[in-house]
Tab-separated table of C-alpha atoms and ligand atoms in Angstrom:
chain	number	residue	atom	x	y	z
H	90	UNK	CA	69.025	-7.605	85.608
H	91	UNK	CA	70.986	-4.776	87.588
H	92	UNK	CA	70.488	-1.062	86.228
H	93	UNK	CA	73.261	1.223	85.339
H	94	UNK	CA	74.059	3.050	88.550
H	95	UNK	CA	74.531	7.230	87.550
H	96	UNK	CA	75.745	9.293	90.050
H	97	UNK	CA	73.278	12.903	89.771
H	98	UNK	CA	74.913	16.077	89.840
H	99	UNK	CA	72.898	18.873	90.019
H	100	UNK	CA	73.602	22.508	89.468
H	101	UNK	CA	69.986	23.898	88.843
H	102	UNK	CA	69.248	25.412	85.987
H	103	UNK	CA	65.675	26.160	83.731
H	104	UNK	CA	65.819	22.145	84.448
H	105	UNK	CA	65.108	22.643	88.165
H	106	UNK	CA	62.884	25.899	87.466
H	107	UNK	CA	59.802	26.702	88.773
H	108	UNK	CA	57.180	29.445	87.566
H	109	UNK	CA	54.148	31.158	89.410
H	110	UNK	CA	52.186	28.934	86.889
H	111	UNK	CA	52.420	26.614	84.149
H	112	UNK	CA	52.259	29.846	81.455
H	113	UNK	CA	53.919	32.243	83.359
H	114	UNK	CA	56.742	33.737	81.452
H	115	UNK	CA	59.052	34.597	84.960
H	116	UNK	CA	60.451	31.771	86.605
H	117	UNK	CA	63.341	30.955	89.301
H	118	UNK	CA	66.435	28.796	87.687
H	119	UNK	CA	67.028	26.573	90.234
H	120	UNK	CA	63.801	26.598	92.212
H	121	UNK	CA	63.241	22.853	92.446
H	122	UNK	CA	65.557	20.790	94.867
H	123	UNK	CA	67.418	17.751	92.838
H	124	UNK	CA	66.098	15.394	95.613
H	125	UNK	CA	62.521	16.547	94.008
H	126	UNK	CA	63.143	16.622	90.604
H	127	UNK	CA	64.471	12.805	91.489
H	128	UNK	CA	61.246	11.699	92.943
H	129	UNK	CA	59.293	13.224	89.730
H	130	UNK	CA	61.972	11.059	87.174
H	131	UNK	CA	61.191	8.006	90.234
H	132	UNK	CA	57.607	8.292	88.095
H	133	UNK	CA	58.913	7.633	84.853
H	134	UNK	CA	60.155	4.136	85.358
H	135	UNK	CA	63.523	4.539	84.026
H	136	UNK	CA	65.689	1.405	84.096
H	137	UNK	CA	68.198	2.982	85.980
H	138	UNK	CA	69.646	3.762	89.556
H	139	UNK	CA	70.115	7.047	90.343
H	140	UNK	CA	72.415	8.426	93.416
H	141	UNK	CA	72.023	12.664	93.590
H	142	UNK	CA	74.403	15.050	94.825
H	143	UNK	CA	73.765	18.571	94.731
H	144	UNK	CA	76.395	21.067	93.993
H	145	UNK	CA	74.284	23.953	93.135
H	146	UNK	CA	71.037	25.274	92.833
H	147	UNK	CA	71.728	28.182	90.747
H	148	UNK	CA	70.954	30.177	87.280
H	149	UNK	CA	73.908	29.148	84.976
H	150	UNK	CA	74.978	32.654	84.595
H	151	UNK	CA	76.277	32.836	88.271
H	152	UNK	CA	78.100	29.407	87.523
H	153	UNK	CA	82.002	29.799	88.772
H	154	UNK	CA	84.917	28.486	90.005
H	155	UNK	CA	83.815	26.701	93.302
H	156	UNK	CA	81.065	24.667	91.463
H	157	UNK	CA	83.388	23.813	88.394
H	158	UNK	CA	85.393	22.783	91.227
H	159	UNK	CA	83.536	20.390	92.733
H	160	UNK	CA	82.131	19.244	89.440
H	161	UNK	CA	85.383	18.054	88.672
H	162	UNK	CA	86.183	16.614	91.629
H	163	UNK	CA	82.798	14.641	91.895
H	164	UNK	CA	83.323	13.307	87.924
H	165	UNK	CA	86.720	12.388	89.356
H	166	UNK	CA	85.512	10.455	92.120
H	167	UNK	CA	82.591	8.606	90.005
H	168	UNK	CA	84.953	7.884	87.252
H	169	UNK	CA	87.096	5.850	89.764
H	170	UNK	CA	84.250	4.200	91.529
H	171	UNK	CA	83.576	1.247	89.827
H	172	UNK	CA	80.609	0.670	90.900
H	173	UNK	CA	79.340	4.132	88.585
H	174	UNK	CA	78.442	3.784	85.279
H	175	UNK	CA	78.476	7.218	84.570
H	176	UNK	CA	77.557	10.822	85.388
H	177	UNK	CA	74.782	13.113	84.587
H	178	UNK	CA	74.815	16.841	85.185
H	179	UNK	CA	71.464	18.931	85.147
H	180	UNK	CA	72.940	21.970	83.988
H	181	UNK	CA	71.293	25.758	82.496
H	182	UNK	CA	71.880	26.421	79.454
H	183	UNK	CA	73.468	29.535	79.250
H	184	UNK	CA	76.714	28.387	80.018
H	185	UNK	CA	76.417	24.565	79.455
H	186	UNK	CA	78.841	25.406	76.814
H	187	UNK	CA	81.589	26.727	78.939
H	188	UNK	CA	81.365	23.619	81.642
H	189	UNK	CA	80.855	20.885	79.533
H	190	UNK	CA	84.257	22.496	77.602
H	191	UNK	CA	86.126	22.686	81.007
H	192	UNK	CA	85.075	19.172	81.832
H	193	UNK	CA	85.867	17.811	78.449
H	194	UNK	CA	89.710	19.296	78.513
H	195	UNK	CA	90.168	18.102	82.502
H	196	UNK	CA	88.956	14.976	82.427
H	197	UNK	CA	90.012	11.498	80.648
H	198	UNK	CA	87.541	10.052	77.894
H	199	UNK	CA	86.291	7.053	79.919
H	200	UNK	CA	82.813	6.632	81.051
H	201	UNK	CA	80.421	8.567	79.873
H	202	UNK	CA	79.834	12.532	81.861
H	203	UNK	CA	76.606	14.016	80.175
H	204	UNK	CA	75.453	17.496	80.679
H	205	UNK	CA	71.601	17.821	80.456
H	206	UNK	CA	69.253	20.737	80.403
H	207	UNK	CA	66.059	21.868	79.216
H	208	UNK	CA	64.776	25.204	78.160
H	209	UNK	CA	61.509	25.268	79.907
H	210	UNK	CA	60.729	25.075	83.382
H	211	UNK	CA	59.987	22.194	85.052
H	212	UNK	CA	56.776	23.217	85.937
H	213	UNK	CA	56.141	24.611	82.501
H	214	UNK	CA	53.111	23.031	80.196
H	215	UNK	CA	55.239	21.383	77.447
H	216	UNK	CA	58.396	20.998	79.690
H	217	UNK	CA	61.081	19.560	78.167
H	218	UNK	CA	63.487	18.772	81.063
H	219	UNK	CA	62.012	15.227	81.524
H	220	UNK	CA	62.240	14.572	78.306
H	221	UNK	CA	65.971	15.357	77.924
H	222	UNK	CA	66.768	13.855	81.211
H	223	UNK	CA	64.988	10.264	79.982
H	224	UNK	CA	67.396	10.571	76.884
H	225	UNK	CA	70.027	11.233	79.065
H	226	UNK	CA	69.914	8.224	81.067
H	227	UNK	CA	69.447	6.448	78.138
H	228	UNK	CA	73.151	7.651	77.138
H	229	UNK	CA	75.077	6.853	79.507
H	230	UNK	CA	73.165	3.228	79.850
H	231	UNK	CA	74.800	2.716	76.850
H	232	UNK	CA	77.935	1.311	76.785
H	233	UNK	CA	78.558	2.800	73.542
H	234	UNK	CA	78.555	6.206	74.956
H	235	UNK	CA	82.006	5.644	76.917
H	236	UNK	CA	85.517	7.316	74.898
H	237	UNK	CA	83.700	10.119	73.487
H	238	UNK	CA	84.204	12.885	76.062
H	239	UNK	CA	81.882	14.958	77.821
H	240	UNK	CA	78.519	14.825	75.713
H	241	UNK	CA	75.389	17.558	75.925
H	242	UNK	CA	72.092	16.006	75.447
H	243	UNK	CA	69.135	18.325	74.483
H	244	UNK	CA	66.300	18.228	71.984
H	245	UNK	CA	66.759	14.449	71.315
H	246	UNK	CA	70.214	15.294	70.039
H	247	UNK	CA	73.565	14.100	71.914
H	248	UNK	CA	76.289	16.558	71.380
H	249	UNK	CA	79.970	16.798	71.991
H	250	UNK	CA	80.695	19.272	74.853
H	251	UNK	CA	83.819	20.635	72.091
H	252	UNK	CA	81.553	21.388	69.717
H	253	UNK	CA	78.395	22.504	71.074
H	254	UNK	CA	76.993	26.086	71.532
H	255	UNK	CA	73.719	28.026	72.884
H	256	UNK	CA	72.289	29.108	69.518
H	257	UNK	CA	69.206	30.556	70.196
H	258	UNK	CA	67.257	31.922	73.389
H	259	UNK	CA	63.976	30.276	74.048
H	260	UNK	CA	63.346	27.507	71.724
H	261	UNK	CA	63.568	24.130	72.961
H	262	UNK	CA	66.076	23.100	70.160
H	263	UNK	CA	68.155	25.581	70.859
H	264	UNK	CA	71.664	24.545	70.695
H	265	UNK	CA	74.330	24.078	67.699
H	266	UNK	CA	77.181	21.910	66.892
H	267	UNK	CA	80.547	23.147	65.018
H	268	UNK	CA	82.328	21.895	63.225
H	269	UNK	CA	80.947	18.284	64.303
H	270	UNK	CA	76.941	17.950	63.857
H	271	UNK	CA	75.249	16.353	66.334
H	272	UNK	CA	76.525	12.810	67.490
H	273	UNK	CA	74.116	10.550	67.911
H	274	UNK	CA	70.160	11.166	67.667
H	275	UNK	CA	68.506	10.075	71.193
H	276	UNK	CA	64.663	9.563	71.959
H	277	UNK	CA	63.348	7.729	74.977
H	278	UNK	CA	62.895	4.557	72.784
H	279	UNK	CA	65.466	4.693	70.957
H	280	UNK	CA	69.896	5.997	70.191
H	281	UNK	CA	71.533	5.924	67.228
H	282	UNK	CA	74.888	6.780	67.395
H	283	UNK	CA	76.341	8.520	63.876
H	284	UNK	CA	80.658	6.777	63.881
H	285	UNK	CA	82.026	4.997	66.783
H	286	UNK	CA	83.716	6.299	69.932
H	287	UNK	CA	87.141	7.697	68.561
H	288	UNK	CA	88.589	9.048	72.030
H	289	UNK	CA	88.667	5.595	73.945
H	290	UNK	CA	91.530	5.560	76.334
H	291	UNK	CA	91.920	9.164	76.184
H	292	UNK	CA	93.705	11.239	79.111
H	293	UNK	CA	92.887	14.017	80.386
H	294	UNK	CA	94.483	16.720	77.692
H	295	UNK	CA	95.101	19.414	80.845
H	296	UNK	CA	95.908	19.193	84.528
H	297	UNK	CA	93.009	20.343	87.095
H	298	UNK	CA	94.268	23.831	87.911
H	299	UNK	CA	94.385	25.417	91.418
H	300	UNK	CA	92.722	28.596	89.964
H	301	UNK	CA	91.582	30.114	86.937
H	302	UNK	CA	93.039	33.936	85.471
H	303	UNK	CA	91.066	36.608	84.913
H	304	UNK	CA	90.791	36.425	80.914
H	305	UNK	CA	87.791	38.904	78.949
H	306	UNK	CA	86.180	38.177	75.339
H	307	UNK	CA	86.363	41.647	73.739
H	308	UNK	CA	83.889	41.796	70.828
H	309	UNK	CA	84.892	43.635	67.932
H	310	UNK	CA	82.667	46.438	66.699
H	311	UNK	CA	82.605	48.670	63.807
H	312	UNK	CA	84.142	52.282	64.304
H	313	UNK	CA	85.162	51.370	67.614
H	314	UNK	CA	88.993	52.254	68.885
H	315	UNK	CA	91.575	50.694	71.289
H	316	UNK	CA	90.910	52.088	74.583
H	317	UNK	CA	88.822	48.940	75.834
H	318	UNK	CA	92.096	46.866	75.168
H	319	UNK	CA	94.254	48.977	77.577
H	320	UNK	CA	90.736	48.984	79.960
H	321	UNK	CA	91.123	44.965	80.033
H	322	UNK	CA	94.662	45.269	80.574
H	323	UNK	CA	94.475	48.271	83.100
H	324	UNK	CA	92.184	45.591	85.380
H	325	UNK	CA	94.847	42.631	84.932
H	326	UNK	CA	93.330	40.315	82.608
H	327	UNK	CA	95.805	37.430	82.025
H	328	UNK	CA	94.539	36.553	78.595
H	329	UNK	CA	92.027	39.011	75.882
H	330	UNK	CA	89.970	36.594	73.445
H	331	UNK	CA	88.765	38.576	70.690
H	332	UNK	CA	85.542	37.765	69.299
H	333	UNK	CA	86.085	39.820	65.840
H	334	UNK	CA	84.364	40.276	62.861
H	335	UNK	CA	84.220	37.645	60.268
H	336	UNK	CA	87.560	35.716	60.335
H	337	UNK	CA	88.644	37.376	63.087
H	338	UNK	CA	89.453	40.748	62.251
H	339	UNK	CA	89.273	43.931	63.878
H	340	UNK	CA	90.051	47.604	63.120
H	341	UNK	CA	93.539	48.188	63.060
H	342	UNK	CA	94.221	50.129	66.431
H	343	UNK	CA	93.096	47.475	68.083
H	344	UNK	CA	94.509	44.957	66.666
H	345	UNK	CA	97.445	47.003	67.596
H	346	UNK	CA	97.049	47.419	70.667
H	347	UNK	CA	96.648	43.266	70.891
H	348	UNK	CA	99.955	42.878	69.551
H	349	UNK	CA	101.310	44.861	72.311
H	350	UNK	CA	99.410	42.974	74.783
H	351	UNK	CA	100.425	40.019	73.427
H	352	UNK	CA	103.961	41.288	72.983
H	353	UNK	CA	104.041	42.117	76.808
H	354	UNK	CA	103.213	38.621	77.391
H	355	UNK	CA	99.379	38.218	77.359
H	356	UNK	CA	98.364	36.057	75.067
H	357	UNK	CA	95.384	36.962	72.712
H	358	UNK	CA	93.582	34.935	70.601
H	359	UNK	CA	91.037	35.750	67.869
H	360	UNK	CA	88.077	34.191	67.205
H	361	UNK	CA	84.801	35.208	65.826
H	362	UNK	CA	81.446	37.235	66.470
H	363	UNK	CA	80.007	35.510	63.902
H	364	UNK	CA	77.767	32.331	64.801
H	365	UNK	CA	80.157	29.555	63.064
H	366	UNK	CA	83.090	29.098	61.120
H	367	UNK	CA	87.021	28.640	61.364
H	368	UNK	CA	89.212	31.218	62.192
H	369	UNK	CA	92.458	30.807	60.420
H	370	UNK	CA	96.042	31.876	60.907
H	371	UNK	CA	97.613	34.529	58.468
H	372	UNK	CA	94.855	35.478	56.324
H	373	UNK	CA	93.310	38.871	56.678
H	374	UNK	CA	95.608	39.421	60.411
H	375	UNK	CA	99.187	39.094	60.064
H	376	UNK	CA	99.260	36.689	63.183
H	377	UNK	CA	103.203	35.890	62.549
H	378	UNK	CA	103.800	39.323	62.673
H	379	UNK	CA	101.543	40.797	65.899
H	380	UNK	CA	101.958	37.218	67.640
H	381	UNK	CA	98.453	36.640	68.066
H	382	UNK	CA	96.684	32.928	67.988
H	383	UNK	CA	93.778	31.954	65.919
H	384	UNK	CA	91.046	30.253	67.573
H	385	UNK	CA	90.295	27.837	64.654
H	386	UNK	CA	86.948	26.168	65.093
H	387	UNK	CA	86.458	27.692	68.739
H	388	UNK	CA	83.984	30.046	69.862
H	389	UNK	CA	84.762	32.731	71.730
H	390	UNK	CA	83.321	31.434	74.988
H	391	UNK	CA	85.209	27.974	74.415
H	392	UNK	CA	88.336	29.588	73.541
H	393	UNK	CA	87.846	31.680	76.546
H	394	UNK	CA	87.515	28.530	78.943
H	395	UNK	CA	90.901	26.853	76.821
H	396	UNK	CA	93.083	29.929	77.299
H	397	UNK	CA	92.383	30.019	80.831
H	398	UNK	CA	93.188	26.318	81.137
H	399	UNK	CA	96.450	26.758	79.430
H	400	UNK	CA	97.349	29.826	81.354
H	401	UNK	CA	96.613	28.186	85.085
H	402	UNK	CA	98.853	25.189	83.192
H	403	UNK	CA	101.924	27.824	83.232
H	404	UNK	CA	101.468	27.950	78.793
H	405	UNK	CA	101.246	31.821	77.694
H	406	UNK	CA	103.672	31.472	74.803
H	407	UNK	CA	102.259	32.222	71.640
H	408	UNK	CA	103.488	29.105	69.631
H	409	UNK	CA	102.041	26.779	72.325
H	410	UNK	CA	98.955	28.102	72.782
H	411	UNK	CA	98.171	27.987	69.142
H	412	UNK	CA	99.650	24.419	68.901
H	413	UNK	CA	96.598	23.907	72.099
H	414	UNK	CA	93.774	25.510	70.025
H	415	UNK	CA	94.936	23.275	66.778
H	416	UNK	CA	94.302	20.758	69.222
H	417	UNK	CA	97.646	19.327	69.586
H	418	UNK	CA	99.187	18.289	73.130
H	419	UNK	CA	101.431	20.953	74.832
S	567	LIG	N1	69.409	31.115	82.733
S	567	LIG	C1	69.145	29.690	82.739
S	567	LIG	C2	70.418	28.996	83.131
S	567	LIG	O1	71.325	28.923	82.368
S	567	LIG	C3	68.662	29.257	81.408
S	567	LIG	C4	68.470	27.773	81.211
S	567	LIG	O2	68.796	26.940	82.017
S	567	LIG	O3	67.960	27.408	80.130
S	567	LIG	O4	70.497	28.545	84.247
């Protein structure tokens, strides 16, 4: 029988880390070369054949425009290649969320792209990267997995890349999944998926932009005034995302000196500082009024990597971006 061919990408990551020992609490994201962490997985015996490229071997917190770049274009070349099953993309954690979102809004639904990373080093005693990589290829071997989007597989969870956050900073089951749960539960032995795919023959909701605008998450504090507003504009940010208090709210200079942003032409959005929940139009904000757009069930750093999508795709008005973040095409 011929194995799934999955085309590798690696970034680097706590998945490629290595420590000065196998309790040491310091360790270097990144520190392992994909071509090794490949001949470690060769050990496991998966059933599957994997072909490595290496975009990156970084932390995810200096993750950027050139390697989203060339993420996208390598998902773009695999999804073509017919001879690809899928893709899988060893990823830190810290910003899995904000890649797998970019992917997930860039690219069509069709073969499954799964972002994988672990929480302990690779050289780590209880390491967890093997683990989660084992369950990856076990994701994307399944047919099953295809018309779904991009997917995040950690702690024997599969997530959807829209609905998955970082939730916590050191435990292995660390992320969260709003307003979806997880997807599908995923061991090495076995994947149960929780509905059927319901994206199948999806396109690619945004085009790949040439660039992406300078846009800031401003997090609302208590007491706080409106000078870091006119600080954001003063350095040219294209876009403010407010992570606010509860539903989105924020002291009233500021949310005043939003609505001028906004009225100037930058759009703003509100969503929360809070861990979860929707952020609504018109309920405590007067979003008709200061032409501000809710961020409904995004997180700040999602709605951050959606307005700057919609911006480099030429939409700032007000209307449209809110009909983007109610998930509507533009
Ligand atoms: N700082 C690391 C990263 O995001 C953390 C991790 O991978 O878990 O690359």
């Amino acid at each position: 029988m011929t194995h799934p061919r999955i085309l590798v990408l690696g970034t680097g990551g706590t998945i490629a880390g290595a420590g000065a020992s196998a309790t040491a609490a310091a360790y270097q994201p990144g520190g392992l070369a994909l071509e090794t962490m490949l001949a470690n997985l060769a050990a496991l015996g998966l059933a599957a054949d994997l072909a490595g490229q290496e975009v990156a071997r970084i932390g995810s917190q200096d993750i950027g425009w050139p390697e989203w770049q060339a993420l996208h274009a390598a998902c773009t070349g695999a999804l073509a290649d017919p001879a690809i099953t899928g893709v899988i993309i060893t990823h830190g954690t810290d910003t899995a969320e904000e890649t797998g979102f970019l992917l997930d809004l860039t690219l069509p639904a069709g073969k499954p792209i799964v972002l994988v990373g672990a929480m302990r080093p690779a050289d780590a005693v209880g390491a967890d990267g093997m683990r989660n990589f084992a369950n990856a290829v076990r994701v994307v071997s399944d047919p099953a997995a295809a018309g779904r989007g991009v997917l995040l597989v950690m702690g024997d969870a599969v997530l959807a890349a829209r609905d998955a956050r970082k939730a916590a900073t050191s435990s292995i089951d660390a992320f969260k999944s709003f307003p979806r749960g997880a997807i599908a539960r995923v061991t090495p032995a076995g994947l149960d998926w929780f509905g059927p795919a319901h994206r199948v023959g999806e396109s690619a909701r945004f085009n790949w932009p040439q660039s992406l605008p300078r846009v800031a998450i401003l997090t609302a504090g208590a007491g706080m005034d409106e000078q870091p507003v006119k600080a954001l504009l003063g350095i040219g940010c294209k876009g403010v995302v407010l992570a606010g208090m509860g539903q989105g709210n924020a002291p009233a200079c500021v949310l005043g000196a939003l609505a001028n942003a906004a009225a100037s032409g930058v759009p703003v959005v509100r969503s929360t500082r809070v861990d979860e929940g929707i952020v609504d139009r018109n309920v405590e904000v007067d979003d008709d009024a200061l032409g501000l757009v809710a961020a409904r069930a995004l997180g700040p750093a999602k709605a951050r990597m959606l307005l700057m999508v919609l911006i480099a795709n030429g939409i700032t008005d007000a209307a449209q971006v809110q009909a983007a973040f109610d998930g509507e095409k533009v």
